[in-house]
Short mmCIF file of C-alpha atoms and ligand atoms in Angstrom, two decimals:
data_model
loop_
_atom_site.label_atom_id
_atom_site.label_comp_id
_atom_site.label_asym_id
_atom_site.label_seq_id
_atom_site.Cartn_x
_atom_site.Cartn_y
_atom_site.Cartn_z
CA MET A 1 -1.29 -33.41 -53.41
CA THR A 2 -4.99 -32.72 -52.80
CA TYR A 3 -6.10 -31.74 -49.30
CA ASN A 4 -9.59 -32.54 -48.04
CA ALA A 5 -11.26 -29.62 -46.31
CA VAL A 6 -14.39 -28.95 -44.29
CA LEU A 7 -15.75 -25.42 -44.39
CA CYS A 8 -17.64 -24.29 -41.28
CA GLY A 9 -19.86 -21.20 -41.49
CA CYS A 10 -21.64 -20.92 -44.84
CA GLY A 11 -22.74 -17.26 -44.78
CA ALA A 12 -21.73 -14.25 -46.87
CA MET A 13 -17.96 -14.59 -46.51
CA ALA A 14 -17.96 -18.31 -47.28
CA LYS A 15 -18.88 -17.36 -50.86
CA GLY A 16 -15.65 -15.35 -51.08
CA TRP A 17 -13.70 -18.38 -49.85
CA LEU A 18 -15.31 -20.71 -52.37
CA ARG A 19 -14.70 -18.22 -55.18
CA ALA A 20 -11.04 -18.17 -54.09
CA LEU A 21 -10.92 -21.98 -53.95
CA GLN A 22 -12.36 -22.18 -57.45
CA ALA A 23 -10.31 -19.27 -58.84
CA THR A 24 -7.55 -21.26 -60.53
CA PRO A 25 -7.07 -24.85 -61.75
CA GLN A 26 -4.14 -25.21 -59.28
CA MET A 27 -6.36 -24.23 -56.36
CA GLN A 28 -9.14 -26.57 -57.52
CA GLU A 29 -6.54 -29.33 -57.67
CA ALA A 30 -5.11 -28.48 -54.23
CA VAL A 31 -8.33 -28.49 -52.18
CA ARG A 32 -11.39 -30.74 -52.25
CA VAL A 33 -14.29 -29.53 -50.10
CA VAL A 34 -15.62 -32.69 -48.45
CA GLY A 35 -17.92 -31.12 -45.87
CA LEU A 36 -20.00 -28.00 -45.25
CA VAL A 37 -21.26 -27.08 -41.79
CA ASP A 38 -23.67 -24.37 -40.71
CA LEU A 39 -26.07 -23.99 -37.79
CA ASP A 40 -28.66 -23.52 -40.51
CA ARG A 41 -28.66 -26.58 -42.77
CA ALA A 42 -30.50 -24.78 -45.59
CA THR A 43 -27.72 -22.16 -45.75
CA ALA A 44 -25.10 -24.89 -46.18
CA GLU A 45 -27.20 -26.67 -48.79
CA ALA A 46 -27.73 -23.45 -50.73
CA LEU A 47 -23.97 -22.80 -50.73
CA ALA A 48 -23.25 -26.31 -52.01
CA ALA A 49 -25.77 -25.83 -54.80
CA GLU A 50 -24.49 -22.36 -55.74
CA PHE A 51 -20.88 -23.56 -56.03
CA ASN A 52 -21.72 -26.92 -57.51
CA ILE A 53 -20.11 -28.83 -54.63
CA ARG A 54 -21.23 -32.42 -55.03
CA ASN A 55 -20.73 -35.35 -52.66
CA ALA A 56 -19.86 -33.14 -49.69
CA VAL A 57 -21.24 -34.11 -46.28
CA ILE A 58 -23.59 -31.35 -45.14
CA GLY A 59 -24.44 -30.91 -41.48
CA THR A 60 -25.21 -28.63 -38.58
CA ASP A 61 -22.80 -30.29 -36.09
CA LEU A 62 -19.07 -29.79 -36.73
CA ASP A 63 -18.07 -32.86 -34.66
CA VAL A 64 -20.31 -35.12 -36.70
CA VAL A 65 -19.05 -33.83 -40.05
CA LEU A 66 -15.38 -34.01 -38.97
CA THR A 67 -15.85 -37.57 -37.72
CA GLU A 68 -17.45 -38.60 -40.97
CA THR A 69 -15.05 -36.84 -43.37
CA LYS A 70 -11.69 -36.88 -41.49
CA PRO A 71 -10.37 -33.82 -43.37
CA ASP A 72 -6.80 -32.46 -43.42
CA ILE A 73 -8.03 -28.89 -43.13
CA LEU A 74 -10.77 -26.93 -41.40
CA PHE A 75 -11.75 -23.62 -42.95
CA ASP A 76 -13.41 -21.53 -40.25
CA VAL A 77 -15.73 -18.82 -41.61
CA VAL A 78 -18.12 -18.53 -38.66
CA ILE A 79 -18.99 -15.31 -36.84
CA PRO A 80 -16.34 -14.13 -34.33
CA VAL A 81 -18.11 -15.32 -31.14
CA ALA A 82 -18.33 -18.88 -32.46
CA ARG A 83 -14.65 -19.00 -33.54
CA HIS A 84 -13.06 -20.29 -30.35
CA SER A 85 -15.12 -23.45 -30.10
CA VAL A 86 -14.91 -24.16 -33.85
CA VAL A 87 -11.09 -23.82 -34.00
CA LYS A 88 -10.66 -25.79 -30.77
CA THR A 89 -12.74 -28.61 -32.24
CA GLY A 90 -10.84 -28.57 -35.55
CA LEU A 91 -7.44 -28.75 -33.85
CA ALA A 92 -8.65 -31.52 -31.54
CA TYR A 93 -9.52 -33.52 -34.67
CA GLY A 94 -5.98 -33.00 -35.98
CA CYS A 95 -6.91 -30.49 -38.70
CA HIS A 96 -4.78 -27.61 -39.89
CA VAL A 97 -7.02 -24.57 -39.38
CA LEU A 98 -7.37 -21.37 -41.39
CA SER A 99 -9.71 -18.92 -39.67
CA GLU A 100 -11.38 -15.76 -40.78
CA LYS A 101 -10.36 -12.69 -38.82
CA PRO A 102 -10.48 -11.82 -35.98
CA MET A 103 -8.48 -14.72 -34.53
CA ALA A 104 -10.56 -14.61 -31.31
CA THR A 105 -12.68 -12.22 -29.29
CA SER A 106 -10.33 -12.14 -26.24
CA MET A 107 -6.59 -12.50 -25.64
CA GLU A 108 -7.30 -15.49 -23.36
CA GLU A 109 -9.10 -17.30 -26.16
CA ALA A 110 -6.40 -16.35 -28.67
CA GLU A 111 -3.63 -17.59 -26.35
CA TYR A 112 -5.53 -20.82 -25.80
CA LEU A 113 -5.85 -21.42 -29.56
CA ARG A 114 -2.20 -20.50 -30.23
CA ARG A 115 -1.10 -23.05 -27.61
CA ALA A 116 -3.58 -25.67 -28.82
CA ALA A 117 -2.18 -25.39 -32.37
CA LYS A 118 1.39 -25.69 -31.07
CA ASP A 119 0.52 -28.73 -28.96
CA ALA A 120 -1.33 -30.34 -31.85
CA GLY A 121 1.57 -29.59 -34.23
CA ARG A 122 -0.85 -28.14 -36.75
CA VAL A 123 -0.74 -24.99 -38.88
CA HIS A 124 -3.11 -22.35 -37.52
CA ALA A 125 -3.35 -19.13 -39.48
CA VAL A 126 -5.73 -16.21 -39.86
CA VAL A 127 -7.14 -14.57 -42.97
CA GLN A 128 -5.76 -11.04 -43.20
CA ASN A 129 -6.62 -10.75 -46.86
CA ARG A 130 -6.23 -6.98 -46.88
CA ARG A 131 -2.46 -7.24 -46.48
CA PHE A 132 -2.38 -9.49 -49.56
CA ILE A 133 -3.18 -6.71 -51.99
CA SER A 134 -1.09 -4.76 -54.43
CA GLY A 135 -1.28 -1.41 -52.61
CA VAL A 136 -0.08 -2.73 -49.26
CA ARG A 137 2.75 -4.70 -50.92
CA ARG A 138 3.79 -1.56 -52.82
CA MET A 139 3.91 0.48 -49.60
CA CYS A 140 6.04 -2.25 -48.00
CA ARG A 141 8.42 -2.33 -50.94
CA LEU A 142 8.89 1.44 -50.91
CA VAL A 143 9.46 1.51 -47.14
CA GLU A 144 11.94 -1.39 -47.36
CA SER A 145 13.87 0.40 -50.13
CA GLY A 146 14.76 3.10 -47.59
CA VAL A 147 14.02 5.90 -50.06
CA ILE A 148 11.83 7.81 -47.55
CA GLY A 149 14.28 7.03 -44.74
CA GLN A 150 13.23 5.49 -41.44
CA VAL A 151 9.50 5.38 -40.83
CA THR A 152 8.46 7.72 -38.01
CA GLY A 153 4.68 7.84 -38.44
CA ILE A 154 1.81 6.04 -40.14
CA HIS A 155 -1.57 7.79 -40.31
CA CYS A 156 -4.74 6.17 -41.60
CA ASP A 157 -8.23 7.54 -42.22
CA PHE A 158 -11.21 5.24 -42.71
CA PHE A 159 -14.63 6.84 -43.26
CA LEU A 160 -17.49 4.90 -44.83
CA GLY A 161 -21.20 4.33 -44.17
CA PRO A 162 -22.06 0.71 -45.05
CA HIS A 163 -25.51 -0.62 -44.16
CA PHE A 164 -24.79 -4.32 -43.58
CA GLY A 165 -27.73 -5.44 -41.49
CA GLY A 166 -26.97 -8.76 -39.74
CA PHE A 167 -24.60 -9.43 -36.83
CA ARG A 168 -22.50 -6.29 -37.31
CA GLU A 169 -25.35 -3.95 -36.42
CA GLN A 170 -25.85 -5.76 -33.11
CA MET A 171 -22.30 -6.45 -31.92
CA ASP A 172 -20.18 -4.41 -29.50
CA ASN A 173 -17.02 -2.58 -30.69
CA VAL A 174 -18.08 -3.21 -34.27
CA LEU A 175 -15.53 -1.03 -36.08
CA LEU A 176 -12.53 -2.05 -33.97
CA LEU A 177 -13.33 -5.76 -33.85
CA ASP A 178 -14.75 -6.37 -37.29
CA MET A 179 -12.84 -3.96 -39.54
CA ALA A 180 -10.03 -1.93 -37.98
CA ILE A 181 -7.99 -5.09 -37.50
CA HIS A 182 -7.23 -5.04 -41.25
CA THR A 183 -5.69 -1.56 -41.12
CA PHE A 184 -3.95 -2.24 -37.78
CA ASP A 185 -2.47 -5.44 -39.18
CA ALA A 186 -1.36 -3.70 -42.38
CA ALA A 187 0.28 -0.87 -40.38
CA ARG A 188 2.21 -3.42 -38.34
CA PHE A 189 3.21 -5.20 -41.56
CA VAL A 190 4.26 -2.09 -43.48
CA SER A 191 6.24 -0.59 -40.59
CA GLY A 192 7.80 -3.90 -39.55
CA LYS A 193 7.56 -2.66 -35.94
CA SER A 194 6.00 -4.21 -32.86
CA PRO A 195 3.08 -2.40 -31.24
CA LEU A 196 3.82 -1.29 -27.66
CA SER A 197 0.82 0.70 -26.39
CA VAL A 198 -2.46 2.28 -27.45
CA TYR A 199 -4.79 5.08 -26.40
CA CYS A 200 -8.23 5.03 -27.99
CA VAL A 201 -11.49 6.98 -27.93
CA GLU A 202 -14.37 4.88 -29.22
CA THR A 203 -17.86 6.28 -29.78
CA ASN A 204 -21.17 5.39 -31.35
CA PRO A 205 -21.86 8.72 -33.08
CA VAL A 206 -25.26 10.39 -33.23
CA GLY A 207 -27.14 8.94 -36.18
CA SER A 208 -25.26 5.63 -36.05
CA TRP A 209 -27.31 2.62 -37.17
CA TYR A 210 -25.04 0.27 -35.20
CA ALA A 211 -25.63 -0.77 -31.58
CA HIS A 212 -22.11 0.03 -30.40
CA GLY A 213 -18.69 1.41 -31.34
CA ALA A 214 -19.15 2.51 -34.95
CA ALA A 215 -16.28 5.03 -34.66
CA ALA A 216 -12.82 4.95 -33.13
CA ASN A 217 -9.77 7.20 -32.90
CA ALA A 218 -6.61 5.44 -31.75
CA ILE A 219 -2.96 6.39 -31.24
CA PHE A 220 -0.45 3.54 -31.09
CA ARG A 221 3.20 3.64 -30.03
CA PHE A 222 5.25 1.16 -32.03
CA ALA A 223 8.87 0.18 -31.33
CA ASP A 224 11.59 2.71 -32.24
CA ASP A 225 9.32 5.71 -31.60
CA VAL A 226 7.09 5.02 -34.58
CA VAL A 227 3.57 6.42 -34.09
CA PHE A 228 0.51 4.96 -35.81
CA THR A 229 -2.75 6.90 -35.72
CA TYR A 230 -6.12 5.62 -36.89
CA ARG A 231 -9.28 7.68 -37.34
CA GLY A 232 -12.27 5.68 -38.42
CA SER A 233 -16.04 5.58 -38.70
CA TRP A 234 -18.44 3.07 -40.19
CA CYS A 235 -21.38 5.47 -39.99
CA ALA A 236 -19.87 8.30 -42.04
CA GLU A 237 -22.24 9.19 -44.89
CA GLY A 238 -20.96 11.32 -47.75
CA GLU A 239 -17.88 10.87 -49.91
CA ARG A 240 -16.12 7.82 -48.54
CA THR A 241 -12.49 6.76 -48.21
CA SER A 242 -11.26 3.45 -49.54
CA TRP A 243 -11.99 0.23 -47.60
CA GLU A 244 -8.21 -0.01 -47.24
CA SER A 245 -8.08 3.45 -45.51
CA ALA A 246 -6.28 6.52 -46.85
CA TRP A 247 -2.62 6.32 -45.80
CA ARG A 248 0.22 8.74 -45.05
CA ILE A 249 3.59 7.27 -44.14
CA VAL A 250 6.10 9.78 -42.81
CA GLY A 251 9.78 8.88 -43.05
CA SER A 252 12.96 10.67 -41.97
CA LYS A 253 13.65 11.66 -45.61
CA GLY A 254 10.24 11.84 -47.26
CA MET A 255 6.60 10.80 -47.30
CA LEU A 256 4.33 8.36 -49.07
CA THR A 257 0.59 8.74 -49.46
CA TRP A 258 -1.83 6.15 -50.81
CA ASP A 259 -5.54 6.80 -51.25
CA GLY A 260 -6.24 3.10 -50.70
CA GLU A 261 -7.06 2.66 -54.37
CA GLU A 262 -4.94 3.56 -57.40
CA THR A 263 -3.15 6.74 -56.38
CA PHE A 264 0.28 6.75 -54.75
CA LYS A 265 2.41 9.84 -54.17
CA ALA A 266 5.93 9.56 -52.80
CA ALA A 267 8.47 12.33 -52.52
CA VAL A 268 11.63 13.31 -50.68
CA ALA A 269 12.87 16.81 -49.82
CA GLY A 270 13.36 19.17 -52.74
CA THR A 271 16.20 21.61 -53.31
CA GLU A 272 14.41 24.98 -53.08
CA PRO A 273 16.01 27.50 -50.72
CA GLY A 274 14.02 29.09 -47.88
CA LEU A 275 11.32 28.02 -45.46
CA LEU A 276 10.03 25.02 -47.38
CA HIS A 277 12.38 23.05 -49.58
CA GLY A 278 9.67 21.75 -51.87
CA PHE A 279 9.76 18.12 -52.88
CA THR A 280 11.22 15.72 -55.40
CA PRO A 281 8.85 12.92 -56.46
CA VAL A 282 10.05 9.32 -56.35
CA ASP A 283 8.57 6.30 -58.10
CA VAL A 284 6.49 3.76 -56.21
CA PRO A 285 7.47 0.42 -57.75
CA PRO A 286 5.00 -2.44 -58.34
CA PRO A 287 4.84 -5.32 -55.81
CA TYR A 288 7.76 -7.77 -55.76
CA ASN A 289 5.50 -10.74 -56.22
CA ASP A 290 2.14 -10.65 -57.99
CA GLU A 291 1.20 -13.97 -56.34
CA GLU A 292 0.87 -12.12 -53.03
CA THR A 293 -1.78 -9.67 -54.25
CA HIS A 294 -4.94 -11.74 -54.65
CA GLY A 295 -6.60 -11.42 -51.25
CA HIS A 296 -8.20 -14.64 -50.02
CA THR A 297 -6.64 -16.69 -52.85
CA SER A 298 -3.15 -15.54 -51.78
CA VAL A 299 -3.84 -16.21 -48.08
CA ILE A 300 -5.15 -19.71 -48.81
CA SER A 301 -2.17 -20.43 -51.14
CA ASP A 302 0.25 -19.28 -48.45
CA PHE A 303 -1.51 -21.53 -45.90
CA LEU A 304 -1.40 -24.58 -48.21
CA ASP A 305 2.24 -23.97 -49.04
CA ALA A 306 3.05 -23.80 -45.33
CA ILE A 307 1.37 -27.17 -44.74
CA ARG A 308 3.20 -28.66 -47.72
CA THR A 309 6.67 -27.34 -46.87
CA GLY A 310 6.64 -27.08 -43.08
CA ARG A 311 7.43 -23.34 -43.11
CA GLU A 312 5.26 -20.86 -41.23
CA PRO A 313 2.51 -19.03 -43.07
CA GLU A 314 2.75 -15.22 -43.10
CA THR A 315 -0.36 -14.85 -40.93
CA VAL A 316 0.43 -17.66 -38.49
CA SER A 317 -1.59 -17.28 -35.29
CA HIS A 318 1.38 -16.63 -32.97
CA ASP A 319 2.17 -13.53 -35.05
CA ASN A 320 -1.39 -12.51 -35.89
CA ILE A 321 -2.15 -12.39 -32.17
CA LYS A 322 -0.19 -9.08 -32.14
CA SER A 323 -2.77 -7.53 -34.48
CA LEU A 324 -5.54 -8.84 -32.26
CA ALA A 325 -3.74 -7.32 -29.23
CA MET A 326 -3.89 -3.94 -31.01
CA VAL A 327 -7.67 -4.24 -31.39
CA LEU A 328 -8.38 -5.56 -27.90
CA GLY A 329 -5.95 -3.04 -26.36
CA ALA A 330 -7.80 -0.23 -28.15
CA ILE A 331 -11.12 -1.54 -26.79
CA GLU A 332 -9.70 -1.72 -23.26
CA SER A 333 -8.26 1.79 -23.53
CA ALA A 334 -11.60 3.13 -24.76
CA LYS A 335 -13.30 1.58 -21.73
CA SER A 336 -10.78 2.76 -19.13
CA GLY A 337 -9.87 6.11 -20.70
CA GLN A 338 -6.19 5.18 -20.14
CA PRO A 339 -3.35 4.09 -22.44
CA VAL A 340 -2.94 0.32 -22.49
CA ASP A 341 0.30 -1.64 -22.73
CA ILE A 342 0.14 -4.20 -25.57
CA ALA A 343 3.82 -5.14 -25.89
CA ALA A 344 4.13 -8.89 -26.57
N1 NAD B 401 -11.67 -10.96 -44.41
C1 NAD B 401 -12.66 -10.18 -44.80
O1 NAD B 401 -12.51 -9.29 -45.61
C2 NAD B 401 -14.01 -10.44 -44.22
C3 NAD B 401 -15.14 -9.84 -44.77
C4 NAD B 401 -16.39 -10.16 -44.23
C5 NAD B 401 -16.47 -11.02 -43.15
N2 NAD B 401 -15.32 -11.54 -42.62
C6 NAD B 401 -15.36 -12.43 -41.45
O2 NAD B 401 -15.94 -13.66 -41.83
C7 NAD B 401 -16.63 -14.21 -40.71
C8 NAD B 401 -18.06 -14.55 -41.14
O3 NAD B 401 -18.71 -13.35 -41.55
P1 NAD B 401 -19.97 -13.39 -42.55
O4 NAD B 401 -20.10 -12.00 -43.07
O5 NAD B 401 -19.86 -14.52 -43.49
O6 NAD B 401 -21.14 -13.69 -41.50
P2 NAD B 401 -22.56 -14.36 -41.82
O7 NAD B 401 -23.41 -14.05 -40.66
O8 NAD B 401 -23.02 -13.97 -43.19
O9 NAD B 401 -22.23 -15.92 -41.88
C9 NAD B 401 -21.78 -16.65 -40.75
C10 NAD B 401 -22.38 -18.05 -40.85
O10 NAD B 401 -21.81 -18.82 -39.79
C11 NAD B 401 -22.85 -19.64 -39.28
N3 NAD B 401 -22.47 -20.03 -37.92
C12 NAD B 401 -22.44 -19.25 -36.80
N4 NAD B 401 -22.00 -19.98 -35.75
C13 NAD B 401 -21.75 -21.22 -36.22
C14 NAD B 401 -21.28 -22.42 -35.61
N5 NAD B 401 -20.97 -22.48 -34.32
N6 NAD B 401 -21.15 -23.52 -36.40
C15 NAD B 401 -21.46 -23.47 -37.72
N7 NAD B 401 -21.92 -22.36 -38.34
C16 NAD B 401 -22.06 -21.26 -37.60
C17 NAD B 401 -24.09 -18.78 -39.36
O11 NAD B 401 -25.27 -19.58 -39.33
C18 NAD B 401 -23.89 -18.08 -40.69
O12 NAD B 401 -24.47 -18.77 -41.78
C19 NAD B 401 -16.52 -13.18 -39.58
O13 NAD B 401 -15.46 -13.54 -38.72
C20 NAD B 401 -16.20 -11.89 -40.31
O14 NAD B 401 -15.44 -11.00 -39.51
C21 NAD B 401 -14.11 -11.27 -43.15
#
């Protein structure tokens, strides 16, 4: 079965989507791009030329392109503030919709879209590509095995200094809204616990080249007394952490650390007498399923399989909204200076 898709938003990230869609013969077979939409026609035309997409309708008005092409799927790769109207339009046309993160810029908008997808009976999912990677799947597998006991704490550090230019340098709450959602979502996934509340201090540090919110420090309470802490900055020059964050997971029997790249260390208590018992290393096994470790390709495959089979995709909007609630709760806490309840 080949699905027809319109891709809306033909900027930098759209290239990643098209690379994913052209990554394997199966994916090329599964999706035909029949339309490209961007506010800037030349951007859409350049994308079509770069990826050799012939016979697609190219336009600047989503309604017009959807009317002309009648696709099964809308791929939404626009900037966050444009997301609500694009997804709403796609669902109204009867499309299944896969959106880039974040799902929305407010809980009201997210709730609206979740309900609209339910009412339309269409699959609505969000790209959280950074949970579809080997390292996150390996952490999950180790936690699930129970070898480090029950998770009691997850602690993530994210310190980089990227100079993007473009919309990120102008937007509010840039780190929380545009990036931290990946780590928040992965922490929720790895712990398997629901987020309950958050306290956050957000700053735009001296020397920042962003307009607002390039750094954030947040403490989350998850269910069952699990604590998740996040310390992050997008204007931290010097030796950086991984884009996936540097992780420490504390369990009742042992700990796991991951540098966000190739290095995992897991250990349980050792047998030395005295103050500190030392530690006994344990193996961190590979992911259960290699298919789930290819970022955008894996997210898109999961979305297509959900349409085909009627099951829910892993990042279905009514679940992903909990990751968005973590981000928006952190923003609200930073504004009020108070902890914010985010229990679903
Ligand atoms: N998952 C990831 O790892 C990842 C990485 C980068 C960006 N993103 C997300 O991808 C999205 C796009 O980011 P980007 O870096 O490609 O931005 P970008 O600015 O490079 O591209 C966005 C494009 O959308 C177009 N656009 C804006 N509003 C539109 C509308 N209403 N209709 C049609 N086109 C419209 C713009 O003209 C632009 O060409 C954002 O939500 C961003 O957070 C995700």
